Short mmCIF file of C-alpha atoms in Angstrom, two decimals:
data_model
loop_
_atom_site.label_atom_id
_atom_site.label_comp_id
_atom_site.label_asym_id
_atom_site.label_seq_id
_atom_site.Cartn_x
_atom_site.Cartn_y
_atom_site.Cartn_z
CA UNK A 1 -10.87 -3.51 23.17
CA UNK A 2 -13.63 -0.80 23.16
CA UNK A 3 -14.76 -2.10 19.53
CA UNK A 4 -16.72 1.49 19.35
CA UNK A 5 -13.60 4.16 19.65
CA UNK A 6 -11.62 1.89 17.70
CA UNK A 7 -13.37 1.22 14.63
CA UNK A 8 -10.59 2.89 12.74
CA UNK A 9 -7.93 0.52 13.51
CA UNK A 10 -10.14 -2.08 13.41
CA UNK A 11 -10.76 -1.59 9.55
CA UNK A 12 -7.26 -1.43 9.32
CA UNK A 13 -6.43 -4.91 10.40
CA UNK A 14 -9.47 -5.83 8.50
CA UNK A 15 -8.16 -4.88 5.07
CA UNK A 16 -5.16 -7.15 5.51
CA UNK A 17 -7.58 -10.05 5.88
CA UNK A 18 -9.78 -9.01 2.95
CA UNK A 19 -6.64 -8.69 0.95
CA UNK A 20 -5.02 -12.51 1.78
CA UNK A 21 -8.58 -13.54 0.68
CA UNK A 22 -8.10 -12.01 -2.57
CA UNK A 23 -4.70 -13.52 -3.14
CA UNK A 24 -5.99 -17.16 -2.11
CA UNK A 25 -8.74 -16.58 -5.18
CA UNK A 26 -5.24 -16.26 -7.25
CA UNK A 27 -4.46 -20.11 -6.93
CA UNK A 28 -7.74 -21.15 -7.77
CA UNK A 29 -7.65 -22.16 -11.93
CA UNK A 30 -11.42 -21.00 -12.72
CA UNK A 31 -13.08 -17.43 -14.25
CA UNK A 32 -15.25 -16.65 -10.99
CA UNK A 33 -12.44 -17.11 -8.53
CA UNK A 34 -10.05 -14.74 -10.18
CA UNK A 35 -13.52 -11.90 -10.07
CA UNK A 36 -13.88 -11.82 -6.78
CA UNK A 37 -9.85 -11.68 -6.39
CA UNK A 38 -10.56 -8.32 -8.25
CA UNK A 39 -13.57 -7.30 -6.23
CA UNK A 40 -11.99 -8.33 -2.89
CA UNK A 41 -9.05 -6.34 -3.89
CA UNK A 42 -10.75 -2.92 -5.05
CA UNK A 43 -12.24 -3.14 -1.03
CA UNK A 44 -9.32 -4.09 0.45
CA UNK A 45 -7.89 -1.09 -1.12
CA UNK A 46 -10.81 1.26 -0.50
CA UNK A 47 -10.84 0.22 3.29
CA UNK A 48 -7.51 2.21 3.22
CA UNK A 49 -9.31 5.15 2.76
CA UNK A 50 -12.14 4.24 4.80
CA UNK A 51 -10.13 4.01 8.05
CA UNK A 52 -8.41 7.26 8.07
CA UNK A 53 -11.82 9.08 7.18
CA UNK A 54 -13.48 7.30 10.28
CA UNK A 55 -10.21 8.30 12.44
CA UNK A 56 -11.07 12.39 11.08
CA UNK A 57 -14.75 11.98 11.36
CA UNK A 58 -15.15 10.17 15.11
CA UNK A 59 -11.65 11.85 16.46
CA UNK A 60 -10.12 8.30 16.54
CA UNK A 61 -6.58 9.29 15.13
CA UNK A 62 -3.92 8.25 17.31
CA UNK A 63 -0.33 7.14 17.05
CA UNK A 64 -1.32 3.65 17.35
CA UNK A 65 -3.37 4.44 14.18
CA UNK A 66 -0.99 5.62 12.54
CA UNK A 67 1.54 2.71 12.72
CA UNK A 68 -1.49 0.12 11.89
CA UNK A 69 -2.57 2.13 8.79
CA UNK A 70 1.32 2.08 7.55
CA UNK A 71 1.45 -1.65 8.69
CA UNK A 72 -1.86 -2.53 6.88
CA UNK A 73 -0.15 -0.58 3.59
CA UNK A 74 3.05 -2.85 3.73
CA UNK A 75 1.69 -6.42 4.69
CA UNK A 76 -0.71 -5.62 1.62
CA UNK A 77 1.06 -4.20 -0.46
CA UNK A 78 4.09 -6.25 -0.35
CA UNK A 79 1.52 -10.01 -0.45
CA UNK A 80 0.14 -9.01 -3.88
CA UNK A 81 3.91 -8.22 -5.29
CA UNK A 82 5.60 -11.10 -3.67
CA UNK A 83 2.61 -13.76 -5.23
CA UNK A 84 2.37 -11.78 -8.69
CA UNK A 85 6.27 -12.45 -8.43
CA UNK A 86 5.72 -16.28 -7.69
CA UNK A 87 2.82 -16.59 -10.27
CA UNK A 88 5.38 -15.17 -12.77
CA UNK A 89 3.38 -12.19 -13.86
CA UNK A 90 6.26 -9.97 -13.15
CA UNK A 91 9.83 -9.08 -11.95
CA UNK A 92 11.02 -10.71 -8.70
CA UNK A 93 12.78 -7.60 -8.36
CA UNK A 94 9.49 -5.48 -7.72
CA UNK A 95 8.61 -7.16 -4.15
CA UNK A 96 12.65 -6.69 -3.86
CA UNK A 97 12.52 -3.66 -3.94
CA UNK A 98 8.89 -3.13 -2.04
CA UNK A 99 10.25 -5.22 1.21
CA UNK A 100 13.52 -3.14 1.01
CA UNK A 101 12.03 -0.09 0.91
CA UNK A 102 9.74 -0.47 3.84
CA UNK A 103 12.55 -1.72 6.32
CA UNK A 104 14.00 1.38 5.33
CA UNK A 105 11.72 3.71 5.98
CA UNK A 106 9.93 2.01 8.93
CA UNK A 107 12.78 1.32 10.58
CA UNK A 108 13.62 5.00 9.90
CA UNK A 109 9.92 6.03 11.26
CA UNK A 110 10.20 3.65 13.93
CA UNK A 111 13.18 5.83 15.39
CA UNK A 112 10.67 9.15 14.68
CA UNK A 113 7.89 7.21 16.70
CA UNK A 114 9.81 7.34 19.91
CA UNK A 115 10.78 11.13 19.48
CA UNK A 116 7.17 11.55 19.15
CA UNK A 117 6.58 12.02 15.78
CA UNK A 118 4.44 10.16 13.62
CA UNK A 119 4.77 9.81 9.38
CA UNK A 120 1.65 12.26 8.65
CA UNK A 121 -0.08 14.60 9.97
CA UNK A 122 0.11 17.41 12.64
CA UNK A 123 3.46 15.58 14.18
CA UNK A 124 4.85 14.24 11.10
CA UNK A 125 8.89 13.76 10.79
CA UNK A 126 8.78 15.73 7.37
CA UNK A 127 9.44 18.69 8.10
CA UNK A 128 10.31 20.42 4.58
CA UNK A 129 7.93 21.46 2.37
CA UNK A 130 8.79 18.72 -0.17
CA UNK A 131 8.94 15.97 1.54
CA UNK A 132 5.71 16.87 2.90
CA UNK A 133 4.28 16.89 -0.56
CA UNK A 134 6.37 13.80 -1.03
CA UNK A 135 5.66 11.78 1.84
CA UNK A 136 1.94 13.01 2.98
CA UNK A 137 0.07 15.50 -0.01
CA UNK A 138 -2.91 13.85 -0.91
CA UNK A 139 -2.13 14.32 -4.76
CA UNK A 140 0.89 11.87 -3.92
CA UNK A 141 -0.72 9.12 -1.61
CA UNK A 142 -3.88 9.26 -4.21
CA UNK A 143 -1.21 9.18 -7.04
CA UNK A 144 0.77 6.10 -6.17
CA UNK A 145 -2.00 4.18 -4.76
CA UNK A 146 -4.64 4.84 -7.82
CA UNK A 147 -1.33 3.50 -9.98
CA UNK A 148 -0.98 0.63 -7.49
CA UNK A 149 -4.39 -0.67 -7.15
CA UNK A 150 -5.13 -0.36 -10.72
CA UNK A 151 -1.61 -2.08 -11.35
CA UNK A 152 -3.28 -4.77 -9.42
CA UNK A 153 -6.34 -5.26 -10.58
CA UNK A 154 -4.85 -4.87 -14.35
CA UNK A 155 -2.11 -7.63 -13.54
CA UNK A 156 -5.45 -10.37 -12.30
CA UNK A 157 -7.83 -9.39 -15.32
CA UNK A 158 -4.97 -10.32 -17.60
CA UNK A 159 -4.33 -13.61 -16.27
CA UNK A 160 -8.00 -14.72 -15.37
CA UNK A 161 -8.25 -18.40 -17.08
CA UNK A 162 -10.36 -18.30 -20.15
CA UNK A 163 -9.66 -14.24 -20.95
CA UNK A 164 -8.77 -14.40 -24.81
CA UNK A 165 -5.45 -13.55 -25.51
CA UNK A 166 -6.11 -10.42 -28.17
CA UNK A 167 -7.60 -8.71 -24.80
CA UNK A 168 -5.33 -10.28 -22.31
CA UNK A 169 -1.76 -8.94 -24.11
CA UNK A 170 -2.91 -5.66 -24.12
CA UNK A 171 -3.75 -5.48 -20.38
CA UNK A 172 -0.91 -7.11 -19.32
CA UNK A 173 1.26 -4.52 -20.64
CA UNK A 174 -1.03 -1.55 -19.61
CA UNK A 175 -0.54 -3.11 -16.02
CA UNK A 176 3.13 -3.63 -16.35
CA UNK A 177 3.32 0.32 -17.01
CA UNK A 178 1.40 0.78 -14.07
CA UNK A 179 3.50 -1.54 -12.14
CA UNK A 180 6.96 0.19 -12.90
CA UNK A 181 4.87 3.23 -12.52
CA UNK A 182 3.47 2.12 -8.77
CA UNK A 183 7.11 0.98 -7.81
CA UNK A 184 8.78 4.25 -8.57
CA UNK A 185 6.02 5.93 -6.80
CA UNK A 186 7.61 3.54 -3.80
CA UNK A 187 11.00 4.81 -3.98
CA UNK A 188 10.53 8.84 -4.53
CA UNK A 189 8.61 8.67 -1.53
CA UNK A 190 11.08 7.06 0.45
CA UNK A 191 13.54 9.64 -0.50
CA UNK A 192 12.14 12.41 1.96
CA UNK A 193 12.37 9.77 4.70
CA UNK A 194 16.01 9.02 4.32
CA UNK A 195 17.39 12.51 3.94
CA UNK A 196 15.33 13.72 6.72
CA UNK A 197 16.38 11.05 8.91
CA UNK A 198 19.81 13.15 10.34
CA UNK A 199 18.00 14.91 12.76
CA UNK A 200 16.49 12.11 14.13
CA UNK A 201 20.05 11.04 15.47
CA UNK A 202 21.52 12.42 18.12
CA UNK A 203 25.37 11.28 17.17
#
């Protein structure tokens, strides 16, 4: 792989390393594991961002960019739900609904993928103007993952072994908010996606 023109997808495999890292910390009963568990997740998160301004900057965007970025957003995103869900911080219906969602809708770009047409940008599938500010504005993709991330981070502080509980309780419901908040972010934007999805389809 020509490490140099692909820096972009590189970062984006990258992130799903620096996030399993983060989650490991999560097992680990003691005050400095669950920190860097926060740290390592605020840069697995900003490497999101970090990719796709690389891709603009050095002209690296490509299709295979594309599906790596959304993969990267899935395996991540759906790790830290599933292992919140099996540490009992919250619903087991959140990851649920996380893993369902992304079949749907990947299986849905997928299809898009081989008409040539990619989930943002110049060839995206979304062709209305609201599921375009659904699906791809930046006010939404900031939106739902600033809720997300801070969800996140929220949900680890709350929990980290030797946090008193007068300023643990608090947080944990601030990041439940954020968490029903995140996962409804999840489904409106999967709405575009499905209703979209007609022309894709021949018969």
């Amino acid at each position: 792989m020509d490490i140099k023109n692909n820096t972009a997808n590189l970062v984006s495999i990258s992130r799903i390393f620096v996030a399993f890292v983060a989650i490991m910390f999560l097992f680990a009963d003691s005050t400095s594991a669950y920190i860097w568990s926060v740290f390592l997740t605020i840069v697995a998160f900003a490497m999101d961002g970090v990719d796709g301004y690389i891709a603009r900057k050095y002209n690296q965007a490509s299709e295979l960019g594309s599906v790596l970025d959304i993969m990267g957003d899935r395996i991540v995103e759906a790790s830290y739900w599933i292992v919140f869900a099996v540490l009992g911080w919250i619903s087991v219906w959140f990851p649920i609904i996380c893993v369902t969602r992304a079949f749907i809708t990947d299986s849905i770009r997928s299809v898009a993928l081989s008409k040539g047409m990619t989930a943002f940008g110049d060839k995206s599938m979304q062709s209305t103007s609201w599921g375009k500010f659904i699906c791809a504005s930046k006010f939404m993709r900031i939106s739902y993952a600033v809720a997300k991330v801070m969800a996140f981070i929220l949900l680890i502080f709350a929990a980290t072994p030797g946090l008193s509980a007068k300023l643990a309780s608090p947080l944990s419901v601030i990041a439940l908010i954020l968490a029903w908040i995140a996962i409804i972010f999840c489904v409106v934007r999967a709405v575009p996606v499905i209703l979209e999805s007609e022309k894709l389809f021949d018969n």
